[in-house]
Amino acid sequence: MAAPSLPDDAKIVAKVTVPKEVLAESMSTGAIIILVVTGFIVLLWLLGMLVSYTNIGNNGNFRSDKIEDRKMAWALALHSWNPIVNLQKLFTVKDGGDKTLNVLNGVRVLSIGWVILGHSFAFVMFSSVKNSQSLKVLFESDWFSLVPGGYFAVDTFFFLSGFLTFALLISKMYPKRGMIGIVNTLLIYFHRYYRLIFPMVYIQFFTMYVVRYIGSGPMYRTTWDWMNKSCFANPWSNFLFIANFHPWSMGSACIGWVWYLMCDMQFFIISPPLIVIYCLNRKIGKLVVLSLIIISMIINGILALVWDISMDGKSSKNQNVGDVVYNKPWSRMGAYFVGAMFGISYFELSCREKYQGLSNTIFNKCYDILKNSQIISLLVCC
């Protein structure tokens, strides 16, 4: 029996029913506020460029080439918002200073590229729409072994953070034996906090209130609800830099990718007291930092034994490794304080001629031995 056919002039009409609450949904008050703030920031950008590249706000001093000398105070305030100038400062390597640290810029680029590469594949593997056969081909490639390595690339940033924090703060605090006063100590913490808090607050509220209106699709609303459930329940956890503890579950965190900032801030909080100890007694200071590295190794070993965590980061006892290892400070502080030890050694090496007694430290003795041996030359030749 032949299948029935439709006339050539027949029309097929599909009826799609959309819930009234979706059609009637209007932008929330929170979204409107965030968009107004965003518009205000864009306005400041435009005004900053207008002041920077015109004669608006000039104070009459045309002899100087520096804009700081030619503009009035209110104009300089707007100039500081110029996105072009700020991007130039961000991506320009300054002349002068300690040029031996310029190598860290390359380390940052390689590390962030590795992190982006790893997350790009992670989002594909964890998404609801994927081609399993294509993933299988990727997994069988020898080059794909580089991708899971991004799991450890974050520790590079902890290393750099520990290195720079200790190297720079020790150089400021050592001449005063660590006694910089309560006010200066509080300013160190305040400077660190306000540099991080404003962009993080903006990103959190933008994610909470605006993201739901800039996408669509069968999984979009579900994903948005999952991402923001904890944000509405615990909006203050990120602001206090305790979101890697509350909520405990990594999957329930608000904008969970800021777990790195939580750990980094927690490490930074205990760094000035450790630096004071080092300034008062170098041997005890190094011993304390070394002890923290060993403690981190012991804790990770115990957790791996208790929860039977394998090298691929999975637990045979159905324990979410992210909740007890991945974003917790006791697991990440090893890399930070290894960087701190290198920061101490860098300070002692670079200031050995400036401060009496530094030339006889264990780091400088090791450096002299390596310098006078053929090991470095062989490594360079290889």
mmCIF file of C-alpha atoms in Angstrom:
data_model
loop_
_atom_site.group_PDB
_atom_site.id
_atom_site.type_symbol
_atom_site.label_atom_id
_atom_site.label_comp_id
_atom_site.label_asym_id
_atom_site.label_seq_id
_atom_site.Cartn_x
_atom_site.Cartn_y
_atom_site.Cartn_z
ATOM 1 C CA MET A 1 0.000 0.000 0.000
ATOM 2 C CA ALA A 2 1.462 3.340 -1.055
ATOM 3 C CA ALA A 3 2.082 5.954 1.592
ATOM 4 C CA PRO A 4 -0.342 8.872 1.501
ATOM 5 C CA SER A 5 1.052 12.026 -0.065
ATOM 6 C CA LEU A 6 0.188 15.670 0.486
ATOM 7 C CA PRO A 7 -0.916 17.980 -2.286
ATOM 8 C CA ASP A 8 1.786 20.242 -3.681
ATOM 9 C CA ASP A 9 0.037 23.344 -2.389
ATOM 10 C CA ALA A 10 -0.432 21.956 1.126
ATOM 11 C CA LYS A 11 0.940 23.988 4.055
ATOM 12 C CA ILE A 12 2.234 22.560 7.318
ATOM 13 C CA VAL A 13 1.643 24.718 10.361
ATOM 14 C CA ALA A 14 3.503 23.959 13.596
ATOM 15 C CA LYS A 15 2.101 25.292 16.833
ATOM 16 C CA VAL A 16 4.634 26.043 19.554
ATOM 17 C CA THR A 17 3.368 26.751 23.030
ATOM 18 C CA VAL A 18 5.518 29.085 25.106
ATOM 19 C CA PRO A 19 4.757 29.431 28.820
ATOM 20 C CA LYS A 20 3.225 32.776 29.676
ATOM 21 C CA GLU A 21 5.749 33.386 32.443
ATOM 22 C CA VAL A 22 8.565 33.201 29.875
ATOM 23 C CA LEU A 23 6.867 35.630 27.511
ATOM 24 C CA ALA A 24 6.006 37.991 30.330
ATOM 25 C CA GLU A 25 9.417 37.809 31.964
ATOM 26 C CA SER A 26 11.012 41.216 32.220
ATOM 27 C CA MET A 27 14.499 42.164 33.226
ATOM 28 C CA SER A 28 15.019 41.999 36.973
ATOM 29 C CA THR A 29 15.933 44.973 39.123
ATOM 30 C CA GLY A 30 19.351 43.474 39.781
ATOM 31 C CA ALA A 31 20.029 43.141 36.052
ATOM 32 C CA ILE A 32 18.996 46.747 35.448
ATOM 33 C CA ILE A 33 21.321 47.974 38.199
ATOM 34 C CA ILE A 34 24.267 45.987 36.817
ATOM 35 C CA LEU A 35 23.623 47.283 33.299
ATOM 36 C CA VAL A 36 23.455 50.853 34.610
ATOM 37 C CA VAL A 37 26.787 50.339 36.380
ATOM 38 C CA THR A 38 28.220 48.863 33.177
ATOM 39 C CA GLY A 39 26.995 51.844 31.197
ATOM 40 C CA PHE A 40 28.546 54.208 33.731
ATOM 41 C CA ILE A 41 31.896 52.428 33.406
ATOM 42 C CA VAL A 42 31.714 52.679 29.607
ATOM 43 C CA LEU A 43 30.919 56.387 29.972
ATOM 44 C CA LEU A 44 34.018 56.841 32.129
ATOM 45 C CA TRP A 45 36.059 55.081 29.438
ATOM 46 C CA LEU A 46 34.786 57.473 26.791
ATOM 47 C CA LEU A 47 35.366 60.530 28.977
ATOM 48 C CA GLY A 48 38.839 59.261 29.808
ATOM 49 C CA MET A 49 39.745 59.015 26.121
ATOM 50 C CA LEU A 50 38.200 62.425 25.447
ATOM 51 C CA VAL A 51 40.280 64.075 28.167
ATOM 52 C CA SER A 52 43.464 62.227 27.202
ATOM 53 C CA TYR A 53 43.434 63.119 23.516
ATOM 54 C CA THR A 54 41.984 66.649 23.581
ATOM 55 C CA ASN A 55 42.733 69.933 25.329
ATOM 56 C CA ILE A 56 39.878 69.447 27.777
ATOM 57 C CA GLY A 57 41.104 69.786 31.345
ATOM 58 C CA ASN A 58 44.425 71.431 30.487
ATOM 59 C CA ASN A 59 45.921 73.614 33.210
ATOM 60 C CA GLY A 60 47.846 75.872 30.830
ATOM 61 C CA ASN A 61 51.215 74.170 31.255
ATOM 62 C CA PHE A 62 52.157 73.225 27.691
ATOM 63 C CA ARG A 63 55.899 72.945 28.276
ATOM 64 C CA SER A 64 55.790 69.451 29.709
ATOM 65 C CA ASP A 65 55.185 66.343 27.628
ATOM 66 C CA LYS A 66 53.811 64.475 30.624
ATOM 67 C CA ILE A 67 50.050 64.469 30.831
ATOM 68 C CA GLU A 68 50.295 64.543 34.630
ATOM 69 C CA ASP A 69 51.791 68.048 34.381
ATOM 70 C CA ARG A 70 49.345 69.350 31.764
ATOM 71 C CA LYS A 71 45.986 68.264 33.180
ATOM 72 C CA MET A 72 43.988 69.411 36.170
ATOM 73 C CA ALA A 73 43.168 66.995 38.975
ATOM 74 C CA TRP A 74 39.646 66.144 37.789
ATOM 75 C CA ALA A 75 40.947 65.551 34.260
ATOM 76 C CA LEU A 76 43.637 63.213 35.554
ATOM 77 C CA ALA A 77 40.956 61.290 37.433
ATOM 78 C CA LEU A 78 39.097 60.738 34.153
ATOM 79 C CA HIS A 79 42.351 60.036 32.315
ATOM 80 C CA SER A 80 42.953 57.108 34.668
ATOM 81 C CA TRP A 81 39.873 55.430 33.138
ATOM 82 C CA ASN A 82 41.242 55.589 29.586
ATOM 83 C CA PRO A 83 41.100 51.930 28.441
ATOM 84 C CA ILE A 84 43.746 52.444 25.750
ATOM 85 C CA VAL A 85 46.290 53.785 28.240
ATOM 86 C CA ASN A 86 45.486 51.059 30.755
ATOM 87 C CA LEU A 87 45.847 48.299 28.160
ATOM 88 C CA GLN A 88 49.181 49.746 27.071
ATOM 89 C CA LYS A 89 50.387 49.666 30.671
ATOM 90 C CA LEU A 90 49.106 46.127 31.062
ATOM 91 C CA PHE A 91 50.871 44.747 27.995
ATOM 92 C CA THR A 92 54.060 46.828 28.066
ATOM 93 C CA VAL A 93 57.226 45.631 29.761
ATOM 94 C CA LYS A 94 58.676 48.576 31.659
ATOM 95 C CA ASP A 95 62.312 49.569 31.305
ATOM 96 C CA GLY A 96 64.406 49.723 34.424
ATOM 97 C CA GLY A 97 63.892 47.816 37.620
ATOM 98 C CA ASP A 98 65.042 44.249 38.036
ATOM 99 C CA LYS A 99 65.162 42.911 34.485
ATOM 100 C CA THR A 100 66.063 39.429 35.681
ATOM 101 C CA LEU A 101 62.402 38.984 36.628
ATOM 102 C CA ASN A 102 61.212 39.626 33.064
ATOM 103 C CA VAL A 103 61.464 35.896 32.446
ATOM 104 C CA LEU A 104 58.379 35.511 34.629
ATOM 105 C CA ASN A 105 56.300 37.175 31.904
ATOM 106 C CA GLY A 106 57.050 34.243 29.622
ATOM 107 C CA VAL A 107 56.175 31.787 32.384
ATOM 108 C CA ARG A 108 52.831 33.536 32.865
ATOM 109 C CA VAL A 109 52.012 33.371 29.146
ATOM 110 C CA LEU A 110 52.858 29.677 28.859
ATOM 111 C CA SER A 111 50.969 28.807 32.036
ATOM 112 C CA ILE A 112 47.792 30.707 31.197
ATOM 113 C CA GLY A 113 47.845 29.186 27.712
ATOM 114 C CA TRP A 114 48.088 25.744 29.270
ATOM 115 C CA VAL A 115 45.206 26.471 31.632
ATOM 116 C CA ILE A 116 43.016 27.722 28.765
ATOM 117 C CA LEU A 117 43.863 24.650 26.678
ATOM 118 C CA GLY A 118 42.946 22.270 29.486
ATOM 119 C CA HIS A 119 39.670 24.013 30.292
ATOM 120 C CA SER A 120 38.666 24.169 26.630
ATOM 121 C CA PHE A 121 38.745 20.381 26.404
ATOM 122 C CA ALA A 122 37.258 19.968 29.887
ATOM 123 C CA PHE A 123 34.158 21.967 28.963
ATOM 124 C CA VAL A 124 33.702 19.824 25.853
ATOM 125 C CA MET A 125 34.016 16.567 27.784
ATOM 126 C CA PHE A 126 31.619 17.675 30.518
ATOM 127 C CA SER A 127 29.029 19.207 28.203
ATOM 128 C CA SER A 128 25.760 17.516 27.293
ATOM 129 C CA VAL A 129 26.411 17.691 23.553
ATOM 130 C CA LYS A 130 29.543 16.001 22.291
ATOM 131 C CA ASN A 131 30.814 13.545 19.713
ATOM 132 C CA SER A 132 32.201 10.604 21.670
ATOM 133 C CA GLN A 133 33.968 9.139 18.656
ATOM 134 C CA SER A 134 35.880 12.368 18.069
ATOM 135 C CA LEU A 135 36.948 12.448 21.710
ATOM 136 C CA LYS A 136 38.204 8.877 21.434
ATOM 137 C CA VAL A 137 40.455 9.844 18.532
ATOM 138 C CA LEU A 138 41.820 12.771 20.541
ATOM 139 C CA PHE A 139 42.554 10.621 23.582
ATOM 140 C CA GLU A 140 44.605 8.195 21.504
ATOM 141 C CA SER A 141 46.927 10.945 20.280
ATOM 142 C CA ASP A 142 50.318 11.254 21.983
ATOM 143 C CA TRP A 143 50.030 15.043 21.909
ATOM 144 C CA PHE A 144 46.814 14.895 23.918
ATOM 145 C CA SER A 145 48.869 14.049 27.002
ATOM 146 C CA LEU A 146 49.665 17.772 27.174
ATOM 147 C CA VAL A 147 46.025 18.633 27.832
ATOM 148 C CA PRO A 148 45.606 16.925 31.244
ATOM 149 C CA GLY A 149 48.847 18.625 32.266
ATOM 150 C CA GLY A 150 46.850 21.827 32.493
ATOM 151 C CA TYR A 151 45.471 20.364 35.725
ATOM 152 C CA PHE A 152 48.803 21.193 37.358
ATOM 153 C CA ALA A 153 49.492 24.447 35.517
ATOM 154 C CA VAL A 154 47.571 26.404 38.155
ATOM 155 C CA ASP A 155 50.291 25.511 40.643
ATOM 156 C CA THR A 156 52.662 27.552 38.495
ATOM 157 C CA PHE A 157 50.698 30.663 39.428
ATOM 158 C CA PHE A 158 50.811 29.743 43.106
ATOM 159 C CA PHE A 159 54.575 29.347 42.750
ATOM 160 C CA LEU A 160 54.886 32.769 41.100
ATOM 161 C CA SER A 161 52.639 34.358 43.715
ATOM 162 C CA GLY A 162 54.722 32.965 46.567
ATOM 163 C CA PHE A 163 57.965 33.936 44.853
ATOM 164 C CA LEU A 164 56.973 37.546 44.165
ATOM 165 C CA THR A 165 55.251 38.065 47.518
ATOM 166 C CA PHE A 166 58.252 36.968 49.539
ATOM 167 C CA ALA A 167 60.928 38.465 47.277
ATOM 168 C CA LEU A 168 59.284 41.897 47.152
ATOM 169 C CA LEU A 169 57.999 42.134 50.722
ATOM 170 C CA ILE A 170 61.266 40.922 52.224
ATOM 171 C CA SER A 171 63.157 43.583 50.261
ATOM 172 C CA LYS A 172 60.901 46.206 51.882
ATOM 173 C CA MET A 173 60.713 44.742 55.379
ATOM 174 C CA TYR A 174 64.212 43.340 55.931
ATOM 175 C CA PRO A 175 65.938 46.722 56.490
ATOM 176 C CA LYS A 176 63.513 47.337 59.371
ATOM 177 C CA ARG A 177 63.799 43.790 60.709
ATOM 178 C CA GLY A 178 60.196 43.240 59.702
ATOM 179 C CA MET A 179 58.916 45.928 62.056
ATOM 180 C CA ILE A 180 56.988 48.108 59.592
ATOM 181 C CA GLY A 181 54.231 49.049 62.030
ATOM 182 C CA ILE A 182 50.585 48.103 62.364
ATOM 183 C CA VAL A 183 49.369 50.765 59.933
ATOM 184 C CA ASN A 184 51.689 49.677 57.121
ATOM 185 C CA THR A 185 50.833 46.036 57.748
ATOM 186 C CA LEU A 186 47.119 46.782 57.495
ATOM 187 C CA LEU A 187 47.751 48.772 54.313
ATOM 188 C CA ILE A 188 49.448 45.731 52.777
ATOM 189 C CA TYR A 189 46.314 43.670 53.366
ATOM 190 C CA PHE A 190 44.007 46.479 52.263
ATOM 191 C CA HIS A 191 45.933 47.003 49.033
ATOM 192 C CA ARG A 192 45.657 43.314 48.214
ATOM 193 C CA TYR A 193 41.948 43.188 49.060
ATOM 194 C CA TYR A 194 40.732 46.216 47.140
ATOM 195 C CA ARG A 195 42.692 45.223 44.027
ATOM 196 C CA LEU A 196 40.735 41.962 43.859
ATOM 197 C CA ILE A 197 37.341 42.710 45.344
ATOM 198 C CA PHE A 198 35.911 45.224 42.854
ATOM 199 C CA PRO A 199 36.351 43.199 39.642
ATOM 200 C CA MET A 200 35.225 40.039 41.437
ATOM 201 C CA VAL A 201 32.077 41.717 42.799
ATOM 202 C CA TYR A 202 31.220 43.012 39.338
ATOM 203 C CA ILE A 203 31.724 39.613 37.684
ATOM 204 C CA GLN A 204 29.705 37.848 40.374
ATOM 205 C CA PHE A 205 26.690 40.148 40.125
ATOM 206 C CA PHE A 206 26.901 40.225 36.327
ATOM 207 C CA THR A 207 26.767 36.420 36.361
ATOM 208 C CA MET A 208 23.918 36.381 38.861
ATOM 209 C CA TYR A 209 21.629 38.890 37.178
ATOM 210 C CA VAL A 210 22.611 39.486 33.543
ATOM 211 C CA VAL A 211 23.964 36.223 32.129
ATOM 212 C CA ARG A 212 20.519 34.632 31.946
ATOM 213 C CA TYR A 213 19.426 37.243 29.388
ATOM 214 C CA ILE A 214 22.344 36.916 26.968
ATOM 215 C CA GLY A 215 21.945 33.295 25.889
ATOM 216 C CA SER A 216 19.413 30.685 24.865
ATOM 217 C CA GLY A 217 19.117 27.003 24.110
ATOM 218 C CA PRO A 218 17.771 23.804 25.674
ATOM 219 C CA MET A 219 20.467 23.665 28.366
ATOM 220 C CA TYR A 220 21.074 27.358 28.896
ATOM 221 C CA ARG A 221 18.561 28.055 31.651
ATOM 222 C CA THR A 222 19.461 24.842 33.490
ATOM 223 C CA THR A 223 23.132 25.754 33.376
ATOM 224 C CA TRP A 224 22.386 29.273 34.581
ATOM 225 C CA ASP A 225 20.356 27.963 37.515
ATOM 226 C CA TRP A 226 23.177 25.595 38.472
ATOM 227 C CA MET A 227 25.820 28.317 38.293
ATOM 228 C CA ASN A 228 23.877 30.832 40.333
ATOM 229 C CA LYS A 229 22.130 28.736 42.964
ATOM 230 C CA SER A 230 24.977 29.198 45.426
ATOM 231 C CA CYS A 231 25.426 32.854 44.465
ATOM 232 C CA PHE A 232 21.970 33.698 45.760
ATOM 233 C CA ALA A 233 22.343 31.427 48.789
ATOM 234 C CA ASN A 234 25.825 32.620 49.827
ATOM 235 C CA PRO A 235 26.655 35.849 47.982
ATOM 236 C CA TRP A 236 29.098 36.941 50.680
ATOM 237 C CA SER A 237 31.446 33.912 50.622
ATOM 238 C CA ASN A 238 33.539 35.251 47.763
ATOM 239 C CA PHE A 239 33.745 38.706 49.327
ATOM 240 C CA LEU A 240 35.297 37.203 52.469
ATOM 241 C CA PHE A 241 37.545 34.905 50.400
ATOM 242 C CA ILE A 242 36.256 31.756 52.088
ATOM 243 C CA ALA A 243 34.268 30.303 49.178
ATOM 244 C CA ASN A 244 36.540 27.250 49.031
ATOM 245 C CA PHE A 245 35.247 26.360 52.517
ATOM 246 C CA HIS A 246 31.673 27.646 52.436
ATOM 247 C CA PRO A 247 29.975 26.023 50.675
ATOM 248 C CA TRP A 248 32.219 22.998 51.108
ATOM 249 C CA SER A 249 31.255 21.364 47.814
ATOM 250 C CA MET A 250 33.193 22.738 44.861
ATOM 251 C CA GLY A 251 30.220 22.110 42.574
ATOM 252 C CA SER A 252 28.048 24.403 44.695
ATOM 253 C CA ALA A 253 30.423 27.357 44.650
ATOM 254 C CA CYS A 254 29.397 30.733 43.272
ATOM 255 C CA ILE A 255 31.429 31.470 40.123
ATOM 256 C CA GLY A 256 33.516 28.510 41.185
ATOM 257 C CA TRP A 257 36.520 29.445 39.065
ATOM 258 C CA VAL A 258 37.546 32.035 41.666
ATOM 259 C CA TRP A 259 38.660 29.265 44.023
ATOM 260 C CA TYR A 260 42.201 30.203 43.016
ATOM 261 C CA LEU A 261 41.735 33.706 44.442
ATOM 262 C CA MET A 262 40.422 32.197 47.670
ATOM 263 C CA CYS A 263 43.556 30.090 48.153
ATOM 264 C CA ASP A 264 45.896 32.844 47.029
ATOM 265 C CA MET A 265 44.393 35.347 49.467
ATOM 266 C CA GLN A 266 44.557 32.832 52.309
ATOM 267 C CA PHE A 267 48.240 32.237 51.570
ATOM 268 C CA PHE A 268 48.878 35.959 51.371
ATOM 269 C CA ILE A 269 47.261 36.576 54.768
ATOM 270 C CA ILE A 270 49.827 34.407 56.537
ATOM 271 C CA SER A 271 52.784 35.624 54.440
ATOM 272 C CA PRO A 272 53.636 38.914 56.265
ATOM 273 C CA PRO A 273 53.911 37.185 59.678
ATOM 274 C CA LEU A 274 56.194 34.562 58.125
ATOM 275 C CA ILE A 275 58.302 37.306 56.570
ATOM 276 C CA VAL A 276 58.593 39.026 59.963
ATOM 277 C CA ILE A 277 59.878 35.750 61.422
ATOM 278 C CA TYR A 278 62.417 35.502 58.607
ATOM 279 C CA CYS A 279 63.575 39.092 59.109
ATOM 280 C CA LEU A 280 64.128 38.444 62.817
ATOM 281 C CA ASN A 281 65.810 35.071 62.324
ATOM 282 C CA ARG A 282 66.575 33.828 58.825
ATOM 283 C CA LYS A 283 67.084 30.186 59.805
ATOM 284 C CA ILE A 284 63.826 29.913 61.733
ATOM 285 C CA GLY A 285 61.957 31.680 58.932
ATOM 286 C CA LYS A 286 63.224 29.216 56.341
ATOM 287 C CA LEU A 287 62.463 26.302 58.641
ATOM 288 C CA VAL A 288 58.851 27.442 59.084
ATOM 289 C CA VAL A 289 58.339 27.806 55.328
ATOM 290 C CA LEU A 290 59.931 24.403 54.713
ATOM 291 C CA SER A 291 57.675 22.890 57.383
ATOM 292 C CA LEU A 292 54.575 24.191 55.593
ATOM 293 C CA ILE A 293 55.746 22.534 52.371
ATOM 294 C CA ILE A 294 56.236 19.219 54.164
ATOM 295 C CA ILE A 295 52.873 19.525 55.937
ATOM 296 C CA SER A 296 51.147 20.024 52.584
ATOM 297 C CA MET A 297 52.812 16.893 51.204
ATOM 298 C CA ILE A 298 51.809 14.856 54.259
ATOM 299 C CA ILE A 299 48.182 16.025 54.144
ATOM 300 C CA ASN A 300 47.901 15.220 50.441
ATOM 301 C CA GLY A 301 49.378 11.781 51.066
ATOM 302 C CA ILE A 302 46.953 11.073 53.911
ATOM 303 C CA LEU A 303 43.961 12.204 51.849
ATOM 304 C CA ALA A 304 45.090 10.039 48.943
ATOM 305 C CA LEU A 305 45.293 7.014 51.244
ATOM 306 C CA VAL A 306 42.025 7.643 53.087
ATOM 307 C CA TRP A 307 39.959 8.274 49.957
ATOM 308 C CA ASP A 308 41.990 6.009 47.659
ATOM 309 C CA ILE A 309 42.702 8.810 45.194
ATOM 310 C CA SER A 310 44.513 7.674 42.058
ATOM 311 C CA MET A 311 46.926 9.644 39.886
ATOM 312 C CA ASP A 312 44.112 10.649 37.534
ATOM 313 C CA GLY A 313 42.358 12.461 40.392
ATOM 314 C CA LYS A 314 39.572 9.933 40.965
ATOM 315 C CA SER A 315 38.502 8.284 44.202
ATOM 316 C CA SER A 316 37.371 4.657 44.349
ATOM 317 C CA LYS A 317 35.298 5.521 47.445
ATOM 318 C CA ASN A 318 32.977 7.898 45.579
ATOM 319 C CA GLN A 319 34.530 10.941 47.208
ATOM 320 C CA ASN A 320 34.518 14.140 45.177
ATOM 321 C CA VAL A 321 38.233 14.910 45.014
ATOM 322 C CA GLY A 322 37.503 18.554 44.278
ATOM 323 C CA ASP A 323 35.862 18.946 47.691
ATOM 324 C CA VAL A 324 38.815 17.695 49.741
ATOM 325 C CA VAL A 325 41.864 18.306 47.559
ATOM 326 C CA TYR A 326 41.522 20.420 44.447
ATOM 327 C CA ASN A 327 40.452 23.798 45.841
ATOM 328 C CA LYS A 328 41.624 23.500 49.428
ATOM 329 C CA PRO A 329 44.607 25.496 50.732
ATOM 330 C CA TRP A 330 46.295 22.543 52.431
ATOM 331 C CA SER A 331 46.668 20.891 49.035
ATOM 332 C CA ARG A 332 47.850 23.975 47.154
ATOM 333 C CA MET A 333 50.093 25.654 49.701
ATOM 334 C CA GLY A 334 53.042 23.431 48.780
ATOM 335 C CA ALA A 335 53.510 25.154 45.423
ATOM 336 C CA TYR A 336 53.051 28.596 47.002
ATOM 337 C CA PHE A 337 55.674 28.075 49.680
ATOM 338 C CA VAL A 338 58.108 26.434 47.280
ATOM 339 C CA GLY A 339 57.849 29.730 45.420
ATOM 340 C CA ALA A 340 58.348 31.505 48.754
ATOM 341 C CA MET A 341 61.599 29.608 49.319
ATOM 342 C CA PHE A 342 62.817 30.660 45.894
ATOM 343 C CA GLY A 343 61.760 34.229 46.709
ATOM 344 C CA ILE A 344 63.886 34.104 49.856
ATOM 345 C CA SER A 345 66.843 32.705 47.931
ATOM 346 C CA TYR A 346 66.433 35.384 45.260
ATOM 347 C CA PHE A 347 66.468 38.124 47.895
ATOM 348 C CA GLU A 348 69.563 36.712 49.553
ATOM 349 C CA LEU A 349 71.357 36.383 46.235
ATOM 350 C CA SER A 350 70.468 39.828 44.889
ATOM 351 C CA CYS A 351 71.203 41.607 48.194
ATOM 352 C CA ARG A 352 74.269 39.666 49.317
ATOM 353 C CA GLU A 353 76.483 42.714 48.839
ATOM 354 C CA LYS A 354 74.030 45.095 50.481
ATOM 355 C CA TYR A 355 73.440 43.315 53.791
ATOM 356 C CA GLN A 356 76.173 41.809 55.894
ATOM 357 C CA GLY A 357 75.734 38.121 56.585
ATOM 358 C CA LEU A 358 73.697 37.205 53.512
ATOM 359 C CA SER A 359 76.752 35.979 51.604
ATOM 360 C CA ASN A 360 77.092 33.051 54.010
ATOM 361 C CA THR A 361 73.537 31.757 53.700
ATOM 362 C CA ILE A 362 72.954 28.233 52.464
ATOM 363 C CA PHE A 363 71.363 29.489 49.251
ATOM 364 C CA ASN A 364 74.343 31.660 48.354
ATOM 365 C CA LYS A 365 76.803 28.906 49.235
ATOM 366 C CA CYS A 366 74.952 26.543 46.899
ATOM 367 C CA TYR A 367 74.930 29.228 44.219
ATOM 368 C CA ASP A 368 78.688 29.749 44.526
ATOM 369 C CA ILE A 369 79.302 26.007 44.260
ATOM 370 C CA LEU A 370 77.178 25.733 41.119
ATOM 371 C CA LYS A 371 78.688 28.874 39.642
ATOM 372 C CA ASN A 372 82.227 27.573 40.055
ATOM 373 C CA SER A 373 81.394 24.117 38.747
ATOM 374 C CA GLN A 374 80.807 22.923 35.211
ATOM 375 C CA ILE A 375 77.203 21.858 35.855
ATOM 376 C CA ILE A 376 75.610 25.107 34.670
ATOM 377 C CA SER A 377 77.768 25.170 31.529
ATOM 378 C CA LEU A 378 76.817 21.597 30.699
ATOM 379 C CA LEU A 379 73.119 22.346 31.187
ATOM 380 C CA VAL A 380 73.317 25.403 28.930
ATOM 381 C CA CYS A 381 75.152 23.450 26.233
ATOM 382 C CA CYS A 382 72.604 20.644 26.376
#
